[in-house]
């Protein structure tokens, strides 16, 4: 079906999501939208932000029944009791967020759509150290073992081999299987979405890919794995020094750079493109995209937040 609906889980109630959503829906969007959120919360925040929104109130059973004839914005109301439009982020919203995701996954299983966007989530309160991030949370809910998180921009993308873990644990998580699995998922994604073989650069773990320690991960794990992948005809180079791989003449050689840990590649990509990037999870039985930013409590109710990442998320799935 052309222009399948885009499922949108609003995420953390006390975030800038609705502000961004109100701005983005004024743009031209071809696909129907199924927003999974609290009607009361949406209307309360719309009043604070002095905006209006038109939507069709519905439920998951009606959506499944009419999945081929949906139009514009459809709201599935998920119960959430909060007295005011905004308050401090806490664990009180955990059941609400979980119910929103469960509803989205149920719709996906009923072939309503295979396109999912989630708004910002507070990892500290919602995940409670059980999962490293929403990538891992959704992988577990769909029984997926091989997955990858990429931060995508059409000029350059990145993928951290390890995600939201303390630096002291990173070296213990680096192994040839993880590198190979990530590369395979990325290569499949690029061929499917962009009809080309992806050019991948891989950073080393240690400064300048050197180590004063007796065991050097760059020489003993990363280099042999890249040699193996090159023999398998993947377009890949590395390990390359992380402090120079993002220089202009170096980064233009690649479509995507794999780093060994979160900030090694997310810091430069956000410096280069700021809000002009989106978070995509590879390997799931659906396409999951999210804006590349958090709830941003300091900006609640101010109506000054940048909506570009959410707009790009919707544009990526608007087909």
Short mmCIF file of C-alpha atoms in Angstrom, two decimals:
data_model
loop_
_atom_site.label_atom_id
_atom_site.label_comp_id
_atom_site.label_asym_id
_atom_site.label_seq_id
_atom_site.Cartn_x
_atom_site.Cartn_y
_atom_site.Cartn_z
CA UNK A 1 0.00 0.00 0.00
CA UNK A 2 1.34 3.40 -1.01
CA UNK A 3 1.76 5.90 1.81
CA UNK A 4 1.23 3.53 4.70
CA UNK A 5 0.34 5.32 7.94
CA UNK A 6 3.17 6.57 10.13
CA UNK A 7 2.76 5.40 13.71
CA UNK A 8 3.94 7.99 16.23
CA UNK A 9 4.41 7.21 19.92
CA UNK A 10 4.52 10.61 21.60
CA UNK A 11 6.92 9.38 24.31
CA UNK A 12 7.72 11.27 27.51
CA UNK A 13 4.70 13.45 28.44
CA UNK A 14 6.87 16.21 29.88
CA UNK A 15 8.98 16.83 26.83
CA UNK A 16 9.04 19.19 23.87
CA UNK A 17 7.46 16.57 21.59
CA UNK A 18 3.98 18.08 21.20
CA UNK A 19 5.47 21.52 20.59
CA UNK A 20 7.52 20.06 17.74
CA UNK A 21 4.60 18.00 16.46
CA UNK A 22 2.30 21.03 16.31
CA UNK A 23 4.88 22.81 14.14
CA UNK A 24 5.64 19.85 11.87
CA UNK A 25 2.02 18.95 10.98
CA UNK A 26 1.68 22.32 9.28
CA UNK A 27 4.10 20.99 6.64
CA UNK A 28 3.02 18.91 3.65
CA UNK A 29 2.84 15.24 4.68
CA UNK A 30 1.41 12.65 2.28
CA UNK A 31 1.07 9.70 4.69
CA UNK A 32 -1.73 9.39 7.26
CA UNK A 33 -0.52 9.73 10.85
CA UNK A 34 -1.59 7.56 13.76
CA UNK A 35 -0.63 9.42 16.92
CA UNK A 36 -0.56 7.25 20.05
CA UNK A 37 -0.83 9.54 23.06
CA UNK A 38 -3.05 11.04 25.75
CA UNK A 39 -5.80 13.23 24.31
CA UNK A 40 -6.08 15.22 27.54
CA UNK A 41 -2.34 15.86 27.68
CA UNK A 42 -2.24 16.89 24.02
CA UNK A 43 -5.07 19.39 24.45
CA UNK A 44 -3.61 20.79 27.69
CA UNK A 45 -0.24 21.41 26.08
CA UNK A 46 -1.85 22.83 22.93
CA UNK A 47 -3.65 25.36 25.13
CA UNK A 48 -0.39 26.35 26.87
CA UNK A 49 1.37 26.68 23.52
CA UNK A 50 -1.57 28.63 22.08
CA UNK A 51 -2.13 26.37 19.10
CA UNK A 52 -4.94 24.25 17.70
CA UNK A 53 -4.88 20.79 16.18
CA UNK A 54 -7.50 18.85 14.24
CA UNK A 55 -7.55 15.09 14.59
CA UNK A 56 -9.81 12.08 14.31
CA UNK A 57 -10.24 10.38 17.71
CA UNK A 58 -10.24 6.61 17.24
CA UNK A 59 -9.03 3.32 18.74
CA UNK A 60 -6.80 0.45 17.71
CA UNK A 61 -9.75 -1.74 16.60
CA UNK A 62 -11.10 0.95 14.25
CA UNK A 63 -7.59 1.58 12.93
CA UNK A 64 -7.09 -2.13 12.13
CA UNK A 65 -10.50 -2.24 10.45
CA UNK A 66 -9.95 0.89 8.34
CA UNK A 67 -6.18 0.66 7.85
CA UNK A 68 -6.42 1.09 4.06
CA UNK A 69 -8.61 4.21 4.15
CA UNK A 70 -7.07 6.39 6.85
CA UNK A 71 -6.66 10.13 6.34
CA UNK A 72 -4.68 12.90 8.00
CA UNK A 73 -4.16 12.68 11.80
CA UNK A 74 -5.72 9.88 13.83
CA UNK A 75 -5.36 9.87 17.61
CA UNK A 76 -5.49 6.72 19.72
CA UNK A 77 -6.14 8.03 23.21
CA UNK A 78 -3.98 6.33 25.86
CA UNK A 79 -5.09 7.07 29.41
CA UNK A 80 -2.69 9.22 31.41
CA UNK A 81 -3.59 11.24 34.48
CA UNK A 82 -1.62 14.44 34.88
CA UNK A 83 -3.21 17.53 36.37
CA UNK A 84 -1.18 20.14 34.53
CA UNK A 85 0.17 20.44 31.01
CA UNK A 86 3.77 20.13 32.16
CA UNK A 87 5.45 18.85 35.29
CA UNK A 88 8.79 17.27 36.24
CA UNK A 89 9.81 14.07 34.48
CA UNK A 90 9.38 11.04 36.74
CA UNK A 91 8.59 7.33 36.67
CA UNK A 92 4.86 8.13 36.93
CA UNK A 93 4.64 8.09 33.13
CA UNK A 94 6.29 4.67 32.69
CA UNK A 95 3.07 2.66 32.34
CA UNK A 96 1.67 5.25 29.95
CA UNK A 97 4.75 5.13 27.69
CA UNK A 98 4.81 1.33 27.82
CA UNK A 99 1.11 1.18 26.84
CA UNK A 100 1.81 3.50 23.91
CA UNK A 101 4.60 1.24 22.61
CA UNK A 102 2.47 -1.90 23.15
CA UNK A 103 -0.34 -0.34 21.09
CA UNK A 104 2.07 0.58 18.28
CA UNK A 105 3.55 -2.93 18.17
CA UNK A 106 0.06 -4.46 18.11
CA UNK A 107 -0.82 -2.30 15.08
CA UNK A 108 2.42 -3.35 13.37
CA UNK A 109 1.62 -7.02 13.99
CA UNK A 110 -1.79 -6.43 12.41
CA UNK A 111 -0.12 -5.04 9.26
CA UNK A 112 -1.42 -1.52 9.75
CA UNK A 113 2.05 -0.13 9.14
CA UNK A 114 5.75 -0.91 9.34
CA UNK A 115 6.78 2.69 10.07
CA UNK A 116 7.28 3.87 13.65
CA UNK A 117 8.47 7.14 15.17
CA UNK A 118 8.86 7.66 18.89
CA UNK A 119 9.23 10.99 20.63
CA UNK A 120 11.91 11.64 23.27
CA UNK A 121 12.12 9.21 26.20
CA UNK A 122 13.83 9.72 29.55
CA UNK A 123 16.18 6.73 29.72
CA UNK A 124 16.85 7.36 33.40
CA UNK A 125 13.20 7.04 34.43
CA UNK A 126 11.65 4.80 31.79
CA UNK A 127 14.37 2.22 31.17
CA UNK A 128 15.56 2.04 34.81
CA UNK A 129 18.95 0.57 33.83
CA UNK A 130 17.25 -2.51 32.36
CA UNK A 131 18.04 -1.45 28.77
CA UNK A 132 20.83 0.72 27.39
CA UNK A 133 18.38 2.64 25.21
CA UNK A 134 15.10 2.50 23.28
CA UNK A 135 16.96 0.62 20.52
CA UNK A 136 17.57 -2.26 22.94
CA UNK A 137 14.09 -1.92 24.47
CA UNK A 138 12.36 -2.37 21.10
CA UNK A 139 14.74 -5.15 20.07
CA UNK A 140 13.78 -7.06 23.23
CA UNK A 141 10.04 -6.46 22.72
CA UNK A 142 10.31 -7.89 19.19
CA UNK A 143 12.77 -10.71 20.07
CA UNK A 144 15.53 -9.34 17.85
CA UNK A 145 19.16 -10.14 18.72
CA UNK A 146 21.00 -8.38 15.89
CA UNK A 147 20.37 -4.65 15.64
CA UNK A 148 22.17 -1.38 15.09
CA UNK A 149 21.56 2.26 16.00
CA UNK A 150 22.57 4.77 13.36
CA UNK A 151 22.40 8.54 13.41
CA UNK A 152 21.56 9.37 9.81
CA UNK A 153 22.27 12.42 7.69
CA UNK A 154 22.31 12.23 3.90
CA UNK A 155 25.91 13.51 3.84
CA UNK A 156 27.33 11.34 6.62
CA UNK A 157 25.96 8.89 9.18
CA UNK A 158 27.42 7.17 12.21
CA UNK A 159 26.88 3.97 14.17
CA UNK A 160 28.26 3.38 17.68
CA UNK A 161 29.30 -0.23 18.23
CA UNK A 162 28.32 0.14 21.88
CA UNK A 163 25.56 2.53 22.91
CA UNK A 164 24.68 3.91 26.35
CA UNK A 165 27.22 2.18 28.58
CA UNK A 166 29.97 3.56 30.84
CA UNK A 167 33.36 4.02 29.17
CA UNK A 168 34.97 1.47 31.50
CA UNK A 169 32.85 -1.30 29.96
CA UNK A 170 33.41 -0.43 26.29
CA UNK A 171 36.58 -2.46 25.68
CA UNK A 172 34.90 -5.58 27.09
CA UNK A 173 32.07 -5.26 24.56
CA UNK A 174 34.23 -4.97 21.45
CA UNK A 175 34.42 -8.21 19.48
CA UNK A 176 34.48 -9.39 15.87
CA UNK A 177 30.90 -10.72 15.93
CA UNK A 178 29.44 -7.34 16.94
CA UNK A 179 31.42 -5.52 14.25
CA UNK A 180 30.44 -8.03 11.55
CA UNK A 181 26.75 -7.98 12.53
CA UNK A 182 26.60 -4.18 12.46
CA UNK A 183 28.35 -3.98 9.08
CA UNK A 184 25.98 -6.55 7.54
CA UNK A 185 22.88 -4.72 8.78
CA UNK A 186 24.19 -1.36 7.55
CA UNK A 187 25.12 -2.78 4.13
CA UNK A 188 21.67 -4.37 3.70
CA UNK A 189 19.97 -1.12 4.74
CA UNK A 190 21.95 1.01 2.30
CA UNK A 191 21.29 -1.34 -0.62
CA UNK A 192 17.55 -1.45 0.16
CA UNK A 193 17.01 2.25 0.88
CA UNK A 194 19.57 3.91 -1.40
CA UNK A 195 20.37 1.21 -4.00
CA UNK A 196 24.11 1.42 -3.41
CA UNK A 197 26.85 -0.27 -1.44
CA UNK A 198 27.70 1.71 1.65
CA UNK A 199 31.23 3.04 2.17
CA UNK A 200 32.15 2.39 5.80
CA UNK A 201 34.99 3.80 7.89
CA UNK A 202 35.73 2.26 11.29
CA UNK A 203 37.46 4.08 14.13
CA UNK A 204 39.93 2.49 16.47
CA UNK A 205 39.29 2.33 20.18
CA UNK A 206 42.55 3.82 21.42
CA UNK A 207 44.08 7.23 20.62
CA UNK A 208 45.85 6.97 17.24
CA UNK A 209 44.88 3.24 17.25
CA UNK A 210 47.83 2.63 19.57
CA UNK A 211 48.01 1.32 23.11
CA UNK A 212 50.60 1.19 25.90
CA UNK A 213 48.71 -1.78 27.29
CA UNK A 214 49.81 -5.34 26.55
CA UNK A 215 46.57 -5.96 24.66
CA UNK A 216 45.70 -3.62 21.78
CA UNK A 217 42.04 -3.95 20.68
CA UNK A 218 42.78 -2.12 17.44
CA UNK A 219 45.40 -4.62 16.30
CA UNK A 220 43.97 -7.76 17.87
CA UNK A 221 40.23 -7.38 17.23
CA UNK A 222 39.28 -4.50 14.92
CA UNK A 223 41.98 -4.86 12.23
CA UNK A 224 41.55 -8.65 11.66
CA UNK A 225 37.76 -8.21 11.50
CA UNK A 226 38.02 -5.47 8.88
CA UNK A 227 40.43 -7.60 6.82
CA UNK A 228 37.88 -10.42 6.91
CA UNK A 229 35.07 -8.08 5.84
CA UNK A 230 37.17 -6.70 2.97
CA UNK A 231 37.69 -10.27 1.72
CA UNK A 232 33.91 -10.64 1.79
CA UNK A 233 33.73 -7.63 -0.57
CA UNK A 234 32.42 -5.05 1.90
CA UNK A 235 33.58 -1.49 1.16
CA UNK A 236 35.22 -0.84 4.51
CA UNK A 237 38.38 0.81 5.90
CA UNK A 238 39.95 0.88 9.35
CA UNK A 239 40.79 1.03 12.10
CA UNK A 240 41.25 4.77 11.63
CA UNK A 241 42.20 7.35 14.25
CA UNK A 242 39.05 8.87 15.75
CA UNK A 243 40.64 12.32 16.11
CA UNK A 244 41.11 12.74 12.34
CA UNK A 245 38.47 10.57 10.63
CA UNK A 246 35.91 13.40 10.77
CA UNK A 247 38.17 15.95 9.06
CA UNK A 248 36.56 17.15 5.83
CA UNK A 249 38.86 15.36 3.38
CA UNK A 250 38.68 12.15 5.41
CA UNK A 251 34.95 11.94 6.12
CA UNK A 252 33.99 12.55 2.47
CA UNK A 253 35.36 9.06 1.69
CA UNK A 254 32.56 7.45 3.69
CA UNK A 255 28.78 7.23 3.87
CA UNK A 256 28.91 6.00 7.45
CA UNK A 257 31.46 5.81 10.24
CA UNK A 258 31.32 3.09 12.89
CA UNK A 259 32.75 4.13 16.25
CA UNK A 260 33.55 2.01 19.26
CA UNK A 261 31.43 3.98 21.72
CA UNK A 262 28.58 6.49 21.84
CA UNK A 263 30.30 9.88 22.17
CA UNK A 264 33.18 8.92 19.89
CA UNK A 265 30.88 9.36 16.89
CA UNK A 266 27.78 11.17 18.20
CA UNK A 267 29.74 14.21 19.39
CA UNK A 268 31.22 14.98 15.94
CA UNK A 269 28.03 14.17 14.02
CA UNK A 270 25.98 16.53 16.21
CA UNK A 271 28.67 19.19 15.92
CA UNK A 272 28.57 18.89 12.14
CA UNK A 273 24.80 18.71 11.59
CA UNK A 274 23.17 19.74 14.89
CA UNK A 275 19.41 18.99 14.53
CA UNK A 276 19.72 17.85 10.91
CA UNK A 277 19.99 14.14 11.78
CA UNK A 278 17.68 11.32 12.81
CA UNK A 279 18.05 8.14 14.85
CA UNK A 280 17.26 4.92 12.92
CA UNK A 281 17.21 1.41 14.38
CA UNK A 282 18.26 -1.30 11.92
CA UNK A 283 17.31 -4.96 12.25
CA UNK A 284 13.78 -4.60 13.64
CA UNK A 285 10.75 -6.06 11.77
CA UNK A 286 9.72 -2.45 11.06
CA UNK A 287 11.45 0.88 10.38
CA UNK A 288 11.94 2.76 13.66
CA UNK A 289 13.00 6.38 13.53
CA UNK A 290 13.23 9.01 16.25
CA UNK A 291 14.36 12.63 16.50
CA UNK A 292 17.98 12.87 17.58
CA UNK A 293 17.41 14.69 20.88
CA UNK A 294 15.95 14.17 24.34
CA UNK A 295 12.93 15.56 26.26
CA UNK A 296 14.71 18.90 26.91
CA UNK A 297 12.95 19.86 30.17
CA UNK A 298 14.54 23.32 30.20
CA UNK A 299 12.53 24.31 27.09
CA UNK A 300 9.08 23.07 28.15
CA UNK A 301 6.27 25.47 27.25
CA UNK A 302 8.57 28.07 25.66
CA UNK A 303 7.64 27.26 22.05
CA UNK A 304 11.19 27.91 20.87
CA UNK A 305 12.49 24.38 20.15
CA UNK A 306 13.92 23.32 16.80
CA UNK A 307 11.59 20.90 14.99
CA UNK A 308 14.00 19.91 12.16
CA UNK A 309 14.88 16.44 13.49
CA UNK A 310 11.21 15.45 13.91
CA UNK A 311 10.40 16.85 10.48
CA UNK A 312 13.24 14.83 8.95
CA UNK A 313 12.03 11.73 10.81
CA UNK A 314 8.57 12.05 9.27
CA UNK A 315 9.97 12.89 5.83
CA UNK A 316 12.13 9.76 5.91
CA UNK A 317 9.01 7.61 6.40
CA UNK A 318 6.65 9.63 4.18
CA UNK A 319 6.47 7.22 1.26
#
